[in-house]
Coordinates of C-alpha atoms in Angstrom, one line a residue:
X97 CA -118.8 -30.6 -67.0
X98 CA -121.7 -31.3 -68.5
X99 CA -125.3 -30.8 -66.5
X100 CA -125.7 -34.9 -66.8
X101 CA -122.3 -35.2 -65.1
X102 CA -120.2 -37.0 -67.7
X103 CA -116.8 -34.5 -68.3
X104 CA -116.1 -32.8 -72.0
X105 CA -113.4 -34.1 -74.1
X106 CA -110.5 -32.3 -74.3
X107 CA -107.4 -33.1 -76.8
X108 CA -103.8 -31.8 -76.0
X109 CA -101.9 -31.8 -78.8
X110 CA -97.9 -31.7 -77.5
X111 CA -96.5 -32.1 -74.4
X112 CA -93.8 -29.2 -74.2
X113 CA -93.6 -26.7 -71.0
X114 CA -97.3 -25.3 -72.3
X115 CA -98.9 -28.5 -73.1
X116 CA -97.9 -30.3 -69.8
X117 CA -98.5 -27.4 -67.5
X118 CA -102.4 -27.1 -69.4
X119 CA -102.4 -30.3 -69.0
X120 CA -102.1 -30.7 -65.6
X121 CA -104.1 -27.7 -64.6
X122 CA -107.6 -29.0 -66.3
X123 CA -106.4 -33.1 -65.5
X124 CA -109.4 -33.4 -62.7
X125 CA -112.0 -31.6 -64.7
X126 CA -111.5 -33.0 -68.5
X127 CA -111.7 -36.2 -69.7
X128 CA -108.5 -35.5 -71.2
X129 CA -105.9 -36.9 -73.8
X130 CA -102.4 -36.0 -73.9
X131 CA -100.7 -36.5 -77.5
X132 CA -97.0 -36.6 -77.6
X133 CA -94.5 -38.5 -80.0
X134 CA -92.1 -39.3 -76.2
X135 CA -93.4 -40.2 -73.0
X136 CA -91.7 -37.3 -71.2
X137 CA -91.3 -33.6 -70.3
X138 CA -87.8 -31.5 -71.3
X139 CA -87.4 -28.3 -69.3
X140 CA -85.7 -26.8 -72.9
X141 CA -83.8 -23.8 -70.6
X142 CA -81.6 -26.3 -69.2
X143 CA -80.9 -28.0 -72.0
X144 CA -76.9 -26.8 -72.4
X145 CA -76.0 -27.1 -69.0
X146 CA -77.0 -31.0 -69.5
X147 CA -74.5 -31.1 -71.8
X148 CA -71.8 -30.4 -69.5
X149 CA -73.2 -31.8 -66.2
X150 CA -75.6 -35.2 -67.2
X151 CA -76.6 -35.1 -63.7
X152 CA -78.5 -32.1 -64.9
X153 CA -80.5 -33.6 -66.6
X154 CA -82.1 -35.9 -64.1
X155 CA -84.1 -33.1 -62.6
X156 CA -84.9 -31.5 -66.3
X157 CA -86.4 -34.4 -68.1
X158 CA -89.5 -35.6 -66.7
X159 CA -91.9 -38.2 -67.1
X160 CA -95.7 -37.1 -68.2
X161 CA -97.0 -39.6 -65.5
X162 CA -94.7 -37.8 -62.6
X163 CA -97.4 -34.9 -62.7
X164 CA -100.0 -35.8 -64.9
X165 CA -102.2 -39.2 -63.6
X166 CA -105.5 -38.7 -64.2
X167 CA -105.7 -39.0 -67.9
X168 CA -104.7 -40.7 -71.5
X169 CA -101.6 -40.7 -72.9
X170 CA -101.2 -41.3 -76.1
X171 CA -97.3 -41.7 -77.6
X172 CA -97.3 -40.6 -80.8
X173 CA -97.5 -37.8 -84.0
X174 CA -100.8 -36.3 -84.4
X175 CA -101.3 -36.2 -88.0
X176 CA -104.8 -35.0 -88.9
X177 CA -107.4 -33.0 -87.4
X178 CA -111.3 -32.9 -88.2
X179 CA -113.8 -31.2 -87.0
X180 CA -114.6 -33.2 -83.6
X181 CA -111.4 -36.1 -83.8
X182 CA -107.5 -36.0 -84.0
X183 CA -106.0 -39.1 -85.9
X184 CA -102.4 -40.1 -84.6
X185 CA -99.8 -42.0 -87.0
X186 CA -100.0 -45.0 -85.0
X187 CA -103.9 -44.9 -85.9
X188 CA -105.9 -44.0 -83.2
X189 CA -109.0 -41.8 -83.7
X190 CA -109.8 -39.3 -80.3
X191 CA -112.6 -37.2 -80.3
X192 CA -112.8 -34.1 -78.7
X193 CA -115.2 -31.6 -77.5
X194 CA -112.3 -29.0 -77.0
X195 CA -108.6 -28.9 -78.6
X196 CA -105.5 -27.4 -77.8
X197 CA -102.4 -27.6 -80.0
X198 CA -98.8 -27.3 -78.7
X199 CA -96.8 -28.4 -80.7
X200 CA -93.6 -26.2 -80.2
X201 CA -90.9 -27.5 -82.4
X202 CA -89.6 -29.9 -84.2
X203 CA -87.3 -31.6 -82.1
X204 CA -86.4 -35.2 -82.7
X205 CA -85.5 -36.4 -79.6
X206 CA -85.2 -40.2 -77.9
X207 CA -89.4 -41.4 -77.1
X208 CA -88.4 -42.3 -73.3
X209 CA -86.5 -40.7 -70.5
X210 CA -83.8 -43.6 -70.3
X211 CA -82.4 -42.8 -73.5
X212 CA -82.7 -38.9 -73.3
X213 CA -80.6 -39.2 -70.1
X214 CA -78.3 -41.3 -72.0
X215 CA -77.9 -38.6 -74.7
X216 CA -76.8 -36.2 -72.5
X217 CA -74.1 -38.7 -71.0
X218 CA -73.3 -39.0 -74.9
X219 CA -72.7 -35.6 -75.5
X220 CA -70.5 -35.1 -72.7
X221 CA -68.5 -37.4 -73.7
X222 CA -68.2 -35.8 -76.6
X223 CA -67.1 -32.1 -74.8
X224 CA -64.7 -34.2 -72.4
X225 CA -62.5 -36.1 -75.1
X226 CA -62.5 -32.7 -77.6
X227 CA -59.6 -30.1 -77.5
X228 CA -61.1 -27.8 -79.4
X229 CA -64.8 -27.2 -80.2
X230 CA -66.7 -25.7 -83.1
X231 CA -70.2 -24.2 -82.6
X232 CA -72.5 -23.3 -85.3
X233 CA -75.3 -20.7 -84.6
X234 CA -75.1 -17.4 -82.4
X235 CA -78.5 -17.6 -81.1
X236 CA -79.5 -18.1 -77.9
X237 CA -78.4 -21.9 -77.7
X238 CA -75.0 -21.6 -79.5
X239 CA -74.6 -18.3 -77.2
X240 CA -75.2 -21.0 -74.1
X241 CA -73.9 -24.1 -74.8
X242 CA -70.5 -21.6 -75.9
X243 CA -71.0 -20.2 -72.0
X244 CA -71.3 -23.7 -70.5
X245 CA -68.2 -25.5 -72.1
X246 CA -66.1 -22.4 -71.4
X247 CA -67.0 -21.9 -68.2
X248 CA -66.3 -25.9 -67.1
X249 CA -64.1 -26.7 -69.4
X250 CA -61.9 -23.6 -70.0
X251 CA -58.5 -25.5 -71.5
X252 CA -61.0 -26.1 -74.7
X253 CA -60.5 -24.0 -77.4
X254 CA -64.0 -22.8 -78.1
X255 CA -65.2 -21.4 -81.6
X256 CA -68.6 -19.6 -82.1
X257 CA -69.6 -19.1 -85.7
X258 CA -72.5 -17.1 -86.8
X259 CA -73.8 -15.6 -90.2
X260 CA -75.7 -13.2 -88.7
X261 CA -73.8 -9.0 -88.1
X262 CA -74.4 -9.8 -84.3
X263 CA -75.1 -12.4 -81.5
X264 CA -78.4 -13.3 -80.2
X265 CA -80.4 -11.2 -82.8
X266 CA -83.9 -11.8 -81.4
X267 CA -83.1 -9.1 -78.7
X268 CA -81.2 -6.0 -79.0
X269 CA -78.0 -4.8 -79.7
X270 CA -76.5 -3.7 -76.2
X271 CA -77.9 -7.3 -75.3
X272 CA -76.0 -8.5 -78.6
X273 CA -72.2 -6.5 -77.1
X274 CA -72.9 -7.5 -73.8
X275 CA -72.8 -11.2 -74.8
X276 CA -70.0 -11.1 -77.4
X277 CA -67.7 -9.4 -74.7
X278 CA -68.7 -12.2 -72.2
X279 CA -68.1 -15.0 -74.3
X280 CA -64.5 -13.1 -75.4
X281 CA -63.7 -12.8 -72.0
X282 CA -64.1 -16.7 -71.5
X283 CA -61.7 -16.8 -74.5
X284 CA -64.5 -18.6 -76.8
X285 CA -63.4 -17.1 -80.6
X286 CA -66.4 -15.3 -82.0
X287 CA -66.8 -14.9 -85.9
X288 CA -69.6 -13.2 -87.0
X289 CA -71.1 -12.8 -90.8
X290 CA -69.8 -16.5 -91.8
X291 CA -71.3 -19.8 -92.3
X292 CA -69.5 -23.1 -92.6
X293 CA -69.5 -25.8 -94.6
X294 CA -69.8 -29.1 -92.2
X295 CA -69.0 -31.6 -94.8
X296 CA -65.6 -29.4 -95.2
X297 CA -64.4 -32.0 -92.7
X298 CA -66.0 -35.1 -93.5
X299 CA -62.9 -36.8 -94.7
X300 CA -61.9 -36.8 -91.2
X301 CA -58.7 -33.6 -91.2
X302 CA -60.9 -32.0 -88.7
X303 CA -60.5 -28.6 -90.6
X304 CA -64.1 -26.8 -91.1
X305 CA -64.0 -24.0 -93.8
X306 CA -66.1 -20.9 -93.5
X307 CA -67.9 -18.7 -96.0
X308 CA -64.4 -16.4 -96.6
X309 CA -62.0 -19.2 -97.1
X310 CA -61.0 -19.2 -93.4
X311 CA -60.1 -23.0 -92.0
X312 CA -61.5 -23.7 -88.2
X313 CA -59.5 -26.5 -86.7
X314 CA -62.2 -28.5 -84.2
X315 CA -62.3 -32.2 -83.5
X316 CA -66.0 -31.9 -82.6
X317 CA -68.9 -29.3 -84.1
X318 CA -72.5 -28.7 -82.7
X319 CA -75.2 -27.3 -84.8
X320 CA -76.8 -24.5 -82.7
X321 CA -79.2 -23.1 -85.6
X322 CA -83.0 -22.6 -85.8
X323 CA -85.1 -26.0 -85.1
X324 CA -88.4 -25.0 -87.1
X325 CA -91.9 -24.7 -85.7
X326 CA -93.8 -28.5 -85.7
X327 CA -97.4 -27.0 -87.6
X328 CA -96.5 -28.0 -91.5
X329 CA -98.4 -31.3 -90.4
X330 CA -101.5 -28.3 -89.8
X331 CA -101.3 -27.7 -93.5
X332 CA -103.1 -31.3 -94.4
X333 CA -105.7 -30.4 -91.9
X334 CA -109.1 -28.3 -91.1
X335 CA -106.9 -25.7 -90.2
X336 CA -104.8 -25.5 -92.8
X337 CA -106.1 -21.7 -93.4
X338 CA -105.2 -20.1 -90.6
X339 CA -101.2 -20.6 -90.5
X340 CA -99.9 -17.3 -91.0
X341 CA -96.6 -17.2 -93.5
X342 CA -94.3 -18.0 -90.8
X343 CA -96.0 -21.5 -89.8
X344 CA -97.2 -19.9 -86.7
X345 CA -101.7 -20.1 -85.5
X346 CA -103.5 -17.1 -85.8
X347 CA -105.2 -16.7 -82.4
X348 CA -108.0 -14.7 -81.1
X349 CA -107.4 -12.7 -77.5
X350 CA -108.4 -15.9 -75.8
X351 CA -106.0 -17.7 -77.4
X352 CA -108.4 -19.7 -79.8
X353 CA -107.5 -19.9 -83.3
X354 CA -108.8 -17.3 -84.8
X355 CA -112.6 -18.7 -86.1
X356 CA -113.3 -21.7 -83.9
X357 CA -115.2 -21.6 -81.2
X358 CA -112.9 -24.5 -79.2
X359 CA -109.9 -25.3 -80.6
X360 CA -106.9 -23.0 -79.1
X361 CA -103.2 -22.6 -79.6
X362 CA -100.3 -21.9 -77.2
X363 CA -96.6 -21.9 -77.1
X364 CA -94.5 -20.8 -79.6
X365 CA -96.6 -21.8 -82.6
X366 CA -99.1 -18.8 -81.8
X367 CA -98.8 -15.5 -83.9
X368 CA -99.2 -13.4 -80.8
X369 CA -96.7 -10.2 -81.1
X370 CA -94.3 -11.3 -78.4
X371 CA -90.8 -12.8 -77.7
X372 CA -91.1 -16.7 -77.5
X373 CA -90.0 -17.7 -74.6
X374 CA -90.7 -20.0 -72.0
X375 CA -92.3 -17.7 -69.4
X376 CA -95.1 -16.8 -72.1
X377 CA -96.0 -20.3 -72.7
X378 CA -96.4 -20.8 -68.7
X379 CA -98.5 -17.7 -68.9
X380 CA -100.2 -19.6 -72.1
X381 CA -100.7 -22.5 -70.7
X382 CA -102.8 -21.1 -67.0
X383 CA -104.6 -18.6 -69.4
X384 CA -106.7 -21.1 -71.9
X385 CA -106.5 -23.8 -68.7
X386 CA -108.8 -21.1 -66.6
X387 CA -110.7 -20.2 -70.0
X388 CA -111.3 -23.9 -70.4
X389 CA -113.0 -24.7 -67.0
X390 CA -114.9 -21.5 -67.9
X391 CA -116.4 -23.1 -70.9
X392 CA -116.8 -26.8 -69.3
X393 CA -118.3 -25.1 -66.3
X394 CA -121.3 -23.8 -68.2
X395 CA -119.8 -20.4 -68.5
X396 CA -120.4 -17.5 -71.1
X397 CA -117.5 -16.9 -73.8
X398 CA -118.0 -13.4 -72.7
X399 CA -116.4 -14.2 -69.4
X400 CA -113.4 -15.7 -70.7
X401 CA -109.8 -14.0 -69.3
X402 CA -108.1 -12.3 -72.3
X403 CA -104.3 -12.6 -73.1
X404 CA -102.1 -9.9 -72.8
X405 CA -98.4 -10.1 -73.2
X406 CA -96.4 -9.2 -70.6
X407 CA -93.3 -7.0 -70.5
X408 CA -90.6 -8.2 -72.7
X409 CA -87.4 -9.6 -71.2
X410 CA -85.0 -12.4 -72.2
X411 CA -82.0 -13.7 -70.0
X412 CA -79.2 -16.1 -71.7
X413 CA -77.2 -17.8 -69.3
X414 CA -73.3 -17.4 -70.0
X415 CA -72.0 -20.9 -67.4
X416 CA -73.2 -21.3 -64.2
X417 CA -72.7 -17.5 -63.1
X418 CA -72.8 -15.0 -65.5
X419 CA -75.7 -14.4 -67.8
X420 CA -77.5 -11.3 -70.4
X421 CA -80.4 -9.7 -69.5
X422 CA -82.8 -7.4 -71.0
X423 CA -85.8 -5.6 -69.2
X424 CA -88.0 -3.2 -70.8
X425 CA -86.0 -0.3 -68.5
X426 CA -82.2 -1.8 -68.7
X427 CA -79.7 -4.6 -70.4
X428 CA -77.3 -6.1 -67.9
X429 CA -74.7 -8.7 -68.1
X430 CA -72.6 -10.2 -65.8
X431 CA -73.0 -11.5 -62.0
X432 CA -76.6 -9.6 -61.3
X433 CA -78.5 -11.6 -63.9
X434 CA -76.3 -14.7 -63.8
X435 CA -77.5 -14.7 -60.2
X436 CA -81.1 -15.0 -61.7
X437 CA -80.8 -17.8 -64.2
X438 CA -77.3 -19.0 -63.9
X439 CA -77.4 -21.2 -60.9
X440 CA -80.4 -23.6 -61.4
X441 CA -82.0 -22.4 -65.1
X442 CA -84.9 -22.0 -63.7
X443 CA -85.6 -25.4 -63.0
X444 CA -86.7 -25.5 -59.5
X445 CA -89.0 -22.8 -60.7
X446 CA -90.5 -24.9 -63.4
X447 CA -91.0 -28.0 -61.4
X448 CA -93.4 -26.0 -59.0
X449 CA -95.3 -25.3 -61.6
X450 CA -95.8 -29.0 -62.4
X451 CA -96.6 -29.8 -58.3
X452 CA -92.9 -31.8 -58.5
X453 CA -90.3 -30.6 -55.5
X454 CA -87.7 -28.3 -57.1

């Protein structure tokens, strides 16, 4: 706060697990502006189990005012950034005294909470009325959503398709074996090192073929594959510089991009050296919200908390009681770590963080 008394500016560019949870950490000592292109918060970790339980997704998708009330919100696309506003595509113009992008990804998703809620309900239907299911992608999400639909609806014939040699390659390989036995034990048929050609069964036969001439009956197909970052909008802007190859902020150890003084970065869209997960963009998110107050306190820059990533471990749920995990000392899979996520995803968890009961 400033010594007259009138409260800095501060921009939040996304509203994702690391935007909201900044968001509502600094909400009573910012004037602050929210930016988002939908008027709500989607706990992405529970995503799949939506799919097979809609109910699900009742405590998952949230409304920004449910935990954040004491600031703007503005729904839509940010599209341009100066040096002291953010212009939106709907036209407005919001200065700022301090910025934070999170962005996350690209997702194109319903703008309010009604017609998320009624996706979900959609795409159940979808499982329900199938007999046999093709699923493109073996990363984490087509490694989950393959779980959940085999674990609640196991007369499905269930097909996992992946180009890569092995599943879930953003971890490692005993991870990788752990997973394909789980999912073969669930009877879901795993083909590795093949793509498919989706408009193989456009003229309605319901035969997909794959990259070596193999034909995958299915009468429904989700598209698991990579959703890419949301920062090529950055590349018409003031910070158009400091994207690294991959899309991705460079940031300083506070977080900031690297070179200004008050704009920072969190989430996924950051370069810092660590698994992307959701847990690191909590641990984002309280990091430049403490660094923030700092600053609008009146403190010195040399006082700011530095980030430092934590230890490295991933869990993918396999249904509603087994699951892969992998700690810096072990990988497990089965029960133990589908005790951990399995039951609720996490979402309890992530509620608290947003003040909401679990």
């Amino acid at each position: 706060m400033e010594p007259g008394g009138s409260k800095r500016r501060v921009v939040v560019v996304g509203g994702g697990i690391a935007g909201s949870i900044l968001a509502r950490s600094i909400q009573f000592n910012a004037d602050l502006t929210l930016i988002d292109p939908k008027e709500y918060l989607e706990i992405k970790w529970a995503q799949l189990r939506s799919k097979v339980e809609p109910s699900f997704a009742e405590r998952a998708v949230v409304n920004y005012r449910d935990f954040f009330s004491n600031g703007r919100i503005i729904t839509s696309t940010a599209i341009n950034i100066t040096e002291n506003e953010v212009l939106t595509a709907d036209g407005h113009h919001i200065g700022y005294d301090y910025l934070v992008i999170a962005t996350g990804h690209s997702d194109n998703v319903p703008v309010s909470k009604t017609e998320r809620l009624h996706y979900y309900d959609a795409e159940n239907q979808k499982i329900q009325s199938a007999r046999s299911i093709l699923i493109v992608g073996g990363g984490p999400s087509g490694v989950e959503l393959a779980g959940e639909i085999s674990t609640d609806f196991p007369d499905k014939k269930v097909t996992l398709v992946h180009k890569g040699p092995r599943l879930l390659e953003y971890i490692g390989p005993k991870a990788s074996d752990k997973g394909l036995s789980l999912l073969r034990s669930k009877k879901v048929d795993v083909k590795l090192q093949q793509s498919v050609d989706l408009k193989s069964a456009s003229d309605g036969s319901q035969l997909y073929r794959t990259s070596t001439g193999e034909s995958i009956k299915a009468d429904c197909h989700f598209l698991c594959t990579r959703v890419p970052l949301s920062t090529a909008w950055l590349n018409e802007t003031i910070l158009k510089t400091n994207l690294d190859k991959d899309g991705r902020l460079k940031v300083d150890e506070y977080l900031r991009v690297k070179g200004c003084s008050n704009i920072f970065a969190i989430g996924d869209i950051t370069d810092v050296p660590e698994l992307k997960l959701g847990h690191a963009a909590i641990h984002h998110a309280y990091l430049v919200a403490k660094n923030l107050k700092l600053l609008m306190g009146g403190g010195k820059e040399s006082k700011m908390s530095v980030y430092k990533p934590g230890p490295e471990v991933a869990m993918v749920s396999l249904g509603r009681k087994h699951a892969v995990a992998q700690f810096p000392f072990a990988t497990l899979g089965g029960r133990i770590p589908g005790l951990i996520k399995s039951g609720d995803m996490f979402v309890g968890r992530t509620r608290k963080h947003l003040g909401l009961e679990p």
